[in-house]
mmCIF file of C-alpha atoms in Angstrom:
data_model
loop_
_atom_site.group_PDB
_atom_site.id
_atom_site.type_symbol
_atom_site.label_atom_id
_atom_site.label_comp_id
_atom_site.label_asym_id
_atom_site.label_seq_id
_atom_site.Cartn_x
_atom_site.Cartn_y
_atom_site.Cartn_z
ATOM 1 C CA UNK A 1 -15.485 3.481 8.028
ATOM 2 C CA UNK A 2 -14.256 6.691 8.949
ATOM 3 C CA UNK A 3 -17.834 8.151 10.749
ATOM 4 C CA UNK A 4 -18.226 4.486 12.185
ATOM 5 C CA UNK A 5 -14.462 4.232 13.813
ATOM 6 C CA UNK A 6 -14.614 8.445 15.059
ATOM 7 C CA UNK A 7 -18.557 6.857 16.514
ATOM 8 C CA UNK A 8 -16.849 3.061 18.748
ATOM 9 C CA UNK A 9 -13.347 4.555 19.270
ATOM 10 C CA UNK A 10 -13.100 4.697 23.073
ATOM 11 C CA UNK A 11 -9.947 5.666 25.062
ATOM 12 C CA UNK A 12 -8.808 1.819 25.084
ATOM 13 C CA UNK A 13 -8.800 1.406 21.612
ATOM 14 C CA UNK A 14 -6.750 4.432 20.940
ATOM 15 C CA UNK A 15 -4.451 3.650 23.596
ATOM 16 C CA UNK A 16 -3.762 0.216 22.042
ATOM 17 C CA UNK A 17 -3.186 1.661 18.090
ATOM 18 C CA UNK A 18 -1.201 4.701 20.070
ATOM 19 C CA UNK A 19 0.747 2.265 21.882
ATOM 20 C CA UNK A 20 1.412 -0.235 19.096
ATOM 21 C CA UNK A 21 2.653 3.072 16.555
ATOM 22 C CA UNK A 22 4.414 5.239 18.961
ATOM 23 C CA UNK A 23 7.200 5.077 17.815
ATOM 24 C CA UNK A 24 8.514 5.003 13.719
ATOM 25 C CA UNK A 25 9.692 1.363 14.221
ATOM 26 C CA UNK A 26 6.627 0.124 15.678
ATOM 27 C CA UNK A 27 4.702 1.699 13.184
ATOM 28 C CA UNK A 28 6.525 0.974 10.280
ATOM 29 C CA UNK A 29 6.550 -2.939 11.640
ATOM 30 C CA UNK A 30 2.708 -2.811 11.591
ATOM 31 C CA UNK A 31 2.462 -1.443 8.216
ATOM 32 C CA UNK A 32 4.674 -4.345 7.039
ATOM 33 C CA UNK A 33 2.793 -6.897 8.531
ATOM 34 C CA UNK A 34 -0.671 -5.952 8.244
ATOM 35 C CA UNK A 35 -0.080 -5.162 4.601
ATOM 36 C CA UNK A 36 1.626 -8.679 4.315
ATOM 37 C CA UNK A 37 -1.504 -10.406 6.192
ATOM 38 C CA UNK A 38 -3.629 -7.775 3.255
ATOM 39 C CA UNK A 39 -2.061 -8.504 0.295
ATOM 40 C CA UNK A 40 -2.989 -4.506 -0.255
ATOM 41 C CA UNK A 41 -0.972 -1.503 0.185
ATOM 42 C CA UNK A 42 -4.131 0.723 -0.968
ATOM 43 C CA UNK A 43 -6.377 -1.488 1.336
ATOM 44 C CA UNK A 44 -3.603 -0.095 4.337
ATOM 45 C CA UNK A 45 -3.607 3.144 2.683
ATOM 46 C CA UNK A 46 -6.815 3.940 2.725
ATOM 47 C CA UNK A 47 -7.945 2.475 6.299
ATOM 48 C CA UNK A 48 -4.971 4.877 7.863
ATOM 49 C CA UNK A 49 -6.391 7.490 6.116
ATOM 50 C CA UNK A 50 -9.758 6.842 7.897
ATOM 51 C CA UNK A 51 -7.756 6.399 10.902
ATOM 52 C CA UNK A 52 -6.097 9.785 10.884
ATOM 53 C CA UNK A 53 -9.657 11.187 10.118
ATOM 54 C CA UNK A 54 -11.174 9.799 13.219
ATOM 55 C CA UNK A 55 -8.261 11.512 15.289
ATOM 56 C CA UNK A 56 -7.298 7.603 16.373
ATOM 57 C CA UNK A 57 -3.726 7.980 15.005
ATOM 58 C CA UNK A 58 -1.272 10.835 14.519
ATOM 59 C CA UNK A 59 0.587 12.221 11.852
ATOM 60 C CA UNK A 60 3.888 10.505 12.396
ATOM 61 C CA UNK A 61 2.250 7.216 13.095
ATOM 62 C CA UNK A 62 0.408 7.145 9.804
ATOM 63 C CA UNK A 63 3.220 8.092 8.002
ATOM 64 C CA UNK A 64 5.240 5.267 9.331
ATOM 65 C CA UNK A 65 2.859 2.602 8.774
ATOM 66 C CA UNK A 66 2.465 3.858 5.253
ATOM 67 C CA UNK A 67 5.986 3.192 4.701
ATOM 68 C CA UNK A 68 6.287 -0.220 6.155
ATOM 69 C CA UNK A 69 2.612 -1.246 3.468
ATOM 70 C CA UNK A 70 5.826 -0.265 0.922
ATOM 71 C CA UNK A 71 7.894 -2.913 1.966
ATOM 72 C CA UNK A 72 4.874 -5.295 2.993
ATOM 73 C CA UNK A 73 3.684 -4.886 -0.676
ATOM 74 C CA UNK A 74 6.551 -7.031 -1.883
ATOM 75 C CA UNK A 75 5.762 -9.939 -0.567
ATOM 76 C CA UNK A 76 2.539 -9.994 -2.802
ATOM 77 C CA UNK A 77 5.494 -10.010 -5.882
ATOM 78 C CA UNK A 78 7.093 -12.881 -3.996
ATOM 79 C CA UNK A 79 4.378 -15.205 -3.961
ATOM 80 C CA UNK A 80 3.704 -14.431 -7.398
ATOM 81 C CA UNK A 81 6.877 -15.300 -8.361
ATOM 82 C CA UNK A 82 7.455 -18.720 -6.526
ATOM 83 C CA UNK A 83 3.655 -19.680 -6.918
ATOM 84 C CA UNK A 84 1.677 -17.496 -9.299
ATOM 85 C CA UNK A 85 -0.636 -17.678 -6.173
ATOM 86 C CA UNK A 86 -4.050 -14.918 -5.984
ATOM 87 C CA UNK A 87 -5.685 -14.134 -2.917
ATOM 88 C CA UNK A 88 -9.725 -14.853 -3.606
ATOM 89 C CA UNK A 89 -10.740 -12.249 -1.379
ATOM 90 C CA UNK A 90 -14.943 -13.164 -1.974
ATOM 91 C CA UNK A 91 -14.628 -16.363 0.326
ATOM 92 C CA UNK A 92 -14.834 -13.495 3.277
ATOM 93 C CA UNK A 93 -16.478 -10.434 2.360
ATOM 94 C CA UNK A 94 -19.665 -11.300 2.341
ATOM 95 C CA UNK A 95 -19.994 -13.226 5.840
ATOM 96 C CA UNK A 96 -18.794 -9.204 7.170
ATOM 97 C CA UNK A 97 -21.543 -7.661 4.603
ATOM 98 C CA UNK A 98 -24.153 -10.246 6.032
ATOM 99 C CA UNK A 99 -22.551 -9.647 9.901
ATOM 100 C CA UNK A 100 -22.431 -6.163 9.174
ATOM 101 C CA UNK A 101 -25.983 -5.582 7.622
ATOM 102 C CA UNK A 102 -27.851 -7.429 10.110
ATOM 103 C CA UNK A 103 -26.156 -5.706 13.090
ATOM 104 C CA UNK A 104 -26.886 -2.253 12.446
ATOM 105 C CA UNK A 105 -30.720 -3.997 11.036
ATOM 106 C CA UNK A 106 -31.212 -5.614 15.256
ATOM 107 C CA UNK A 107 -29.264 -2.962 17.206
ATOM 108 C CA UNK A 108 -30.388 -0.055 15.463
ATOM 109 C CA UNK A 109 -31.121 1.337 18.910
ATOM 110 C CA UNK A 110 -27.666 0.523 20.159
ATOM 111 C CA UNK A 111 -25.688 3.009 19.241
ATOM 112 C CA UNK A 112 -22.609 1.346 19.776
ATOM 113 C CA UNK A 113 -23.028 -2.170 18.476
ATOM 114 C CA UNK A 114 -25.129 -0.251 15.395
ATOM 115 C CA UNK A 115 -21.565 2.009 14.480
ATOM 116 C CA UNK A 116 -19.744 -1.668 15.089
ATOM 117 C CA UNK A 117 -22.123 -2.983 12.184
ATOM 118 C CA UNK A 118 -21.365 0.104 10.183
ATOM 119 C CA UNK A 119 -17.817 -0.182 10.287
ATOM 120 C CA UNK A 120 -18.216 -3.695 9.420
ATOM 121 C CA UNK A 121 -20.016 -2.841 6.133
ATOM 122 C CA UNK A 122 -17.811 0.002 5.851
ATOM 123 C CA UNK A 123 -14.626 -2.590 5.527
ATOM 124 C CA UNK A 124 -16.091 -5.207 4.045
ATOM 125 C CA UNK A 125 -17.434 -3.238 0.870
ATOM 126 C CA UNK A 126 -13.501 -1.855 1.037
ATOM 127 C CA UNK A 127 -12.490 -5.154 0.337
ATOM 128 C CA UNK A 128 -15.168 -5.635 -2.449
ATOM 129 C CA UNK A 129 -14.781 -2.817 -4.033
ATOM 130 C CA UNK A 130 -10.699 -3.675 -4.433
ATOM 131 C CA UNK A 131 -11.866 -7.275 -5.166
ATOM 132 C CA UNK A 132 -13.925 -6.053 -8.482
ATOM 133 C CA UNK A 133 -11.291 -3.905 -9.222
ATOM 134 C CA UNK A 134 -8.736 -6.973 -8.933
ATOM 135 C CA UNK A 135 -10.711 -9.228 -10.912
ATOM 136 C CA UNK A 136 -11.320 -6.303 -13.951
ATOM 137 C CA UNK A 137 -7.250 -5.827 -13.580
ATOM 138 C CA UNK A 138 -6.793 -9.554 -14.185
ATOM 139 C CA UNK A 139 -8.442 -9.757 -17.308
ATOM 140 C CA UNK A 140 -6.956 -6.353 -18.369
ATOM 141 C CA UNK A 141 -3.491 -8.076 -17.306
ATOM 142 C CA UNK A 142 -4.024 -11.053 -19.601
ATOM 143 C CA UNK A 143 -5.098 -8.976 -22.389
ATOM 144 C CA UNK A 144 -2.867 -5.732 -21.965
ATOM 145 C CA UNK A 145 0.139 -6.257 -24.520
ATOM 146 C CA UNK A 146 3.515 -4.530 -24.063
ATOM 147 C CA UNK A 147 5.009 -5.665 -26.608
ATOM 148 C CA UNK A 148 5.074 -1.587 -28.233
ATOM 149 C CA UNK A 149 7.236 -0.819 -25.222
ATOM 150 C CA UNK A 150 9.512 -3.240 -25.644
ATOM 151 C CA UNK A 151 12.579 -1.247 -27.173
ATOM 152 C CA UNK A 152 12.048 1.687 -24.340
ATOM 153 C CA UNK A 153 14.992 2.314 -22.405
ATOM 154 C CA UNK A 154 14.586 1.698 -18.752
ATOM 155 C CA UNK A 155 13.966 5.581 -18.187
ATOM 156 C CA UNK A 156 10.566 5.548 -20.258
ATOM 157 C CA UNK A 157 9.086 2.163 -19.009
ATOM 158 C CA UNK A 158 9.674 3.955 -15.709
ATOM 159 C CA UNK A 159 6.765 6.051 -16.994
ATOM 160 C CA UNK A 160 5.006 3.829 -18.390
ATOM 161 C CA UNK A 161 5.257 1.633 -15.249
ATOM 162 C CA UNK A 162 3.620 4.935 -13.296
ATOM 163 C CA UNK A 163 0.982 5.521 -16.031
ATOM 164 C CA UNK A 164 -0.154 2.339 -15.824
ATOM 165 C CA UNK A 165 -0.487 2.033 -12.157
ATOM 166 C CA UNK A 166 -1.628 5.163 -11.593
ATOM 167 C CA UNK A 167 -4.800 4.336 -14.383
ATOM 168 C CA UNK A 168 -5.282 1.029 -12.496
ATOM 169 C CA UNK A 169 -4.382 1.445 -9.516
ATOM 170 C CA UNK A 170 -2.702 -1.790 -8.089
ATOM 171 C CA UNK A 171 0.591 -1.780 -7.691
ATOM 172 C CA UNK A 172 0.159 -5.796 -7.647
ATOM 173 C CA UNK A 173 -1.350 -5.118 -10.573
ATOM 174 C CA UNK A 174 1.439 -3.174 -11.986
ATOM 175 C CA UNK A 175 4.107 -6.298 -10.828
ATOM 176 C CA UNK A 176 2.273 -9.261 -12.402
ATOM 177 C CA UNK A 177 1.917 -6.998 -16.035
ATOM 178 C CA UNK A 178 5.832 -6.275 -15.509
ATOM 179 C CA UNK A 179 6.554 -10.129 -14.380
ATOM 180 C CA UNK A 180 4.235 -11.369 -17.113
ATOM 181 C CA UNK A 181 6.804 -9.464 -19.972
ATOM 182 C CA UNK A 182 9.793 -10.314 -18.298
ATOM 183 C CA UNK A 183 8.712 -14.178 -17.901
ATOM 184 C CA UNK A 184 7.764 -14.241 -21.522
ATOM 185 C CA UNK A 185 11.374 -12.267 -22.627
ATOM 186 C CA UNK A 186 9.255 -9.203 -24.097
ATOM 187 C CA UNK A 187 11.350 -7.000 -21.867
ATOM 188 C CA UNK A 188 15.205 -7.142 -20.065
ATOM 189 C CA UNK A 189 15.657 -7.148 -16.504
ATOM 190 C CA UNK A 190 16.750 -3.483 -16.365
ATOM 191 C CA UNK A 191 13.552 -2.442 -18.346
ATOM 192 C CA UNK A 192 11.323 -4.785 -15.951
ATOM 193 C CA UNK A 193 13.528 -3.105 -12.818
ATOM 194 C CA UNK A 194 12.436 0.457 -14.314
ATOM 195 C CA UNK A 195 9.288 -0.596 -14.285
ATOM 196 C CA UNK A 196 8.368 -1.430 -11.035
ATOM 197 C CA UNK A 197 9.592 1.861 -9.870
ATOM 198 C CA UNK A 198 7.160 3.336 -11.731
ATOM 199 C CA UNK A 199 4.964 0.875 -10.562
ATOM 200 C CA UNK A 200 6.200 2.169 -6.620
ATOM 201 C CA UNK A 201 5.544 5.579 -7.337
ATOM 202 C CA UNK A 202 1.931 5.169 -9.321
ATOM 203 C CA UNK A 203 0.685 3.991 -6.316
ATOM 204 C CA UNK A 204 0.527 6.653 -4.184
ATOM 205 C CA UNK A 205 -2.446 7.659 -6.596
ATOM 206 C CA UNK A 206 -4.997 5.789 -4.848
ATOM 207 C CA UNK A 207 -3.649 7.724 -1.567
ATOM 208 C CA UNK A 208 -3.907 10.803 -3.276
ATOM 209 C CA UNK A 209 -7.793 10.538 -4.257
ATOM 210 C CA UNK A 210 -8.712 8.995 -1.526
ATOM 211 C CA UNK A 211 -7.214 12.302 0.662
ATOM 212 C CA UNK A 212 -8.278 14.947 -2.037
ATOM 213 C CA UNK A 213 -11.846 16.216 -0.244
ATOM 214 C CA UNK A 214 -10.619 14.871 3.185
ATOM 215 C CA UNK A 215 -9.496 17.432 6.076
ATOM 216 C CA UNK A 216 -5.819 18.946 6.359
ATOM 217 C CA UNK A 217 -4.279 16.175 8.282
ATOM 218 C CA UNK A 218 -5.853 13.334 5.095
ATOM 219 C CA UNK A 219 -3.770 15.565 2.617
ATOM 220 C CA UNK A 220 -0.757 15.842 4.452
ATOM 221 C CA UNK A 221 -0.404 12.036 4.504
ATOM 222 C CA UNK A 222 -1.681 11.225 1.469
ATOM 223 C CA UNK A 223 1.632 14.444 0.635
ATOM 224 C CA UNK A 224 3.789 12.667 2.518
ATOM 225 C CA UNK A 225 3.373 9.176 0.954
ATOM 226 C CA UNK A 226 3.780 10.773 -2.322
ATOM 227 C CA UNK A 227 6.863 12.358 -1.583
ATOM 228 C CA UNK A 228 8.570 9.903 0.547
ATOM 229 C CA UNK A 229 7.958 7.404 -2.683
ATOM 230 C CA UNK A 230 8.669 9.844 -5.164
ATOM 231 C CA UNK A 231 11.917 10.714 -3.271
ATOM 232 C CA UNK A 232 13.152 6.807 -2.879
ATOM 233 C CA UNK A 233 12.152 6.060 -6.514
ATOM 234 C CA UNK A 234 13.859 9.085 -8.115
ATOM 235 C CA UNK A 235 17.018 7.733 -6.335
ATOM 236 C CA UNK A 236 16.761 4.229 -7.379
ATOM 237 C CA UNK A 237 15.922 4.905 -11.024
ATOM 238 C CA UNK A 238 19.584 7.216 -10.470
ATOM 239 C CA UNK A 239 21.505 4.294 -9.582
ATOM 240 C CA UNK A 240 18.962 1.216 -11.480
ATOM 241 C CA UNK A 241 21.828 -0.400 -12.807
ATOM 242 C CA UNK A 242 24.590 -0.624 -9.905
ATOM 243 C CA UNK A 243 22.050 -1.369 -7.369
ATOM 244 C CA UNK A 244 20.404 -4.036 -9.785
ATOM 245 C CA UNK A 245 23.929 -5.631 -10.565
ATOM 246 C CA UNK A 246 24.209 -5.886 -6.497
ATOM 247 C CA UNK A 247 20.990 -7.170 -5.860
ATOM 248 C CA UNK A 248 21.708 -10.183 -8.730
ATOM 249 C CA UNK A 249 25.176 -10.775 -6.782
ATOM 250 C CA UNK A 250 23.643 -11.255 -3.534
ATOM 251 C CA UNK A 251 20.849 -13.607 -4.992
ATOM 252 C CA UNK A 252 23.000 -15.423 -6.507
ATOM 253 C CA UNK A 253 20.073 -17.518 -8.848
ATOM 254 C CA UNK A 254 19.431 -17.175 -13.066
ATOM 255 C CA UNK A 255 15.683 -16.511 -12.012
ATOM 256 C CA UNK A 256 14.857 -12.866 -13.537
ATOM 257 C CA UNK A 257 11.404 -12.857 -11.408
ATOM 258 C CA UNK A 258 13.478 -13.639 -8.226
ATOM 259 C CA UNK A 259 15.540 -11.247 -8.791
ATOM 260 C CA UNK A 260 13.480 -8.821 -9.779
ATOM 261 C CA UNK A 261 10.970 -9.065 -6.820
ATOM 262 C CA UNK A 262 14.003 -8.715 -4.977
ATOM 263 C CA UNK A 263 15.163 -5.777 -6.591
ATOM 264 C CA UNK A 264 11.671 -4.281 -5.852
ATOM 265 C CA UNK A 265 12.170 -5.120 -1.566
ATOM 266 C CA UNK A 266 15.867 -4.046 -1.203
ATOM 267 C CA UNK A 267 14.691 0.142 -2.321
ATOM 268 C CA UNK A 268 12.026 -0.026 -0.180
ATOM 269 C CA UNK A 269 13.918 -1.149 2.710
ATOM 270 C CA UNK A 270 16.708 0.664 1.743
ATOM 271 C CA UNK A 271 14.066 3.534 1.838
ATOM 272 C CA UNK A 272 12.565 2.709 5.596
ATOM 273 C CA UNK A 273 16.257 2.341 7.079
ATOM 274 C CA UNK A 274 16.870 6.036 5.412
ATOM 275 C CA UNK A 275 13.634 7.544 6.265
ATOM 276 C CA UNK A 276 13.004 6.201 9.563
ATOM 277 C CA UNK A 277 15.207 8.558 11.867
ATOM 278 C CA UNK A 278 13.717 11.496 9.811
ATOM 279 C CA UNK A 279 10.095 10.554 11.174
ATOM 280 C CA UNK A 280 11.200 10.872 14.381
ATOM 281 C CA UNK A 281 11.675 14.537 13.921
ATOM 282 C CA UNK A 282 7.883 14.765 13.190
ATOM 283 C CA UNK A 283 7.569 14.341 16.942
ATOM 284 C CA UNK A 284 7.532 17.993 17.348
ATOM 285 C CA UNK A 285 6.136 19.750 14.292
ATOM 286 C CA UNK A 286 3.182 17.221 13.132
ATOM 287 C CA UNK A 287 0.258 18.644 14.138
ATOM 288 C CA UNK A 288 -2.686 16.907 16.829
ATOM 289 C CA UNK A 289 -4.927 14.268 15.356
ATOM 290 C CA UNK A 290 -7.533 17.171 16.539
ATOM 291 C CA UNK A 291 -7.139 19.034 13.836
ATOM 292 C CA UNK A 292 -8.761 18.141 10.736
ATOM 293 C CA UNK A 293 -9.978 20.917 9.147
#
């Protein structure tokens, strides 16, 4: 994706992402709704990675669209929670595949509409990659028991909320395990709360491998993902118990799931609304999308 957007990416196209993410509103708006449209922080992730590799988008930008897929991620835990509803994402991969395939097949001598089929292989094998690893985390979901963990206090099913994201990596994942024990009364609220922090911060995993061999501008926002969750989640784990007690006053309902999805979208906005004048100050010290070594 990455080789195939640095190959099509004319002046246009950056202007429109630049436009659209230049400033840390706009961009963290984007992240929340494309992520929301996803259904996949790491799918986000990982394509503003490739972004910020082709020199499309800068630092800043990237960071603040990263931030928003935090937020956007919870509405996945939403729809679970009313619906028990699951994206198939098969019914549309393979039409790009097929699109994809045959393109760069006929215009091999284009070189433009040949990196357009590229990229569209490129993003649909993404998606099918994540979809395989969905389905294998489905069964693993039905079958993983956490019952042992039970009598944890919130602080250790905090880590074993991060462990286990960061082994599958799905944060979505992560939520329906941690909705799963609550529904069935294996765990309290507080311990389920605890969880998905962990959850929030074992996420940033994916971000992290995907950046590990990439160039110096990759790293620092697969870094500054980590820290920026790290940072918000140390905070809320802090003060889990008054900020949990005000989120069940405010939604007012007996529904644990409710309220715990809710729980999981008031720290991350909480987080944005603290973190967004800070990105602002990037303005001046992140360095140019040109430089990726």
């Amino acid at each position: 994706m990455e080789g195939s957007l640095e190959q099509i990416a004319g002046r246009t196209f950056k202007k429109f992402l630049r436009k659209h993410t230049n400033n840390p509103f706009k961009a963290v708006l984007v992240g929340i709704l494309i992520t929301i449209i996803l259904q996949s922080s790491s799918v986000v992730s990982l394509m503003v990675l490739a972004f910020v590799g082709a020199g499309i988008i800068e630092l800043r930008n990237a960071i603040g669209i990263i931030i928003g897929s935090n937020l956007g991620t919870t509405f996945t835990g939403w729809v679970v929670a009313y619906f028990g509803f699951s994206f198939e994402i098969e019914a549309f991969v393979f039409p790009f595949l097929a699109i994809g395939g045959l393109s760069m097949f006929f215009f091999s001598r284009d070189q433009k509409l040949y990196h357009i089929g590229s990229l569209i292989v490129g993003f649909g094998a993404l998606f099918m990659g994540l979809d395989y690893m969905k389905s294998s985390i489905d069964l693993f979901a039905q079958n993983f028991d956490i019952s042992p963990f039970a009598n944890y206090s919130p602080y250790l099913l905090f880590l074993v909320g991060f462990v286990l994201t960061a082994i599958i990596q799905s944060s979505s994942a992560g939520m329906v395990i941690t909705l799963s024990a609550l529904n069935s009364g294996i765990i309290p609220l507080e311990g389920a709360a605890a969880m998905v922090i962990g959850n929030d911060l074992g996420t940033t995993i994916t971000v992290l491998l995907g950046a590990m061999k990439g160039s110096k501008v990759k790293r620092q926002v697969a870094f500054s993902h980590f820290s920026y969750n790290f940072i918000i989640d140390i905070i809320t784990l802090i003060f889990l118990f008054p900020l949990l007690e005000l989120v069940t006053k405010i939604i007012g309902t007996s529904n644990p799931l409710l309220t715990l999805v809710a729980f999981h979208s008031s720290f991350n906005f909480i987080g944005i609304l603290i973190f967004i004048p800070l990105l602002g100050c990037l303005l001046y010290t992140s360095p140019s999308p040109r430089d990726r070594g």
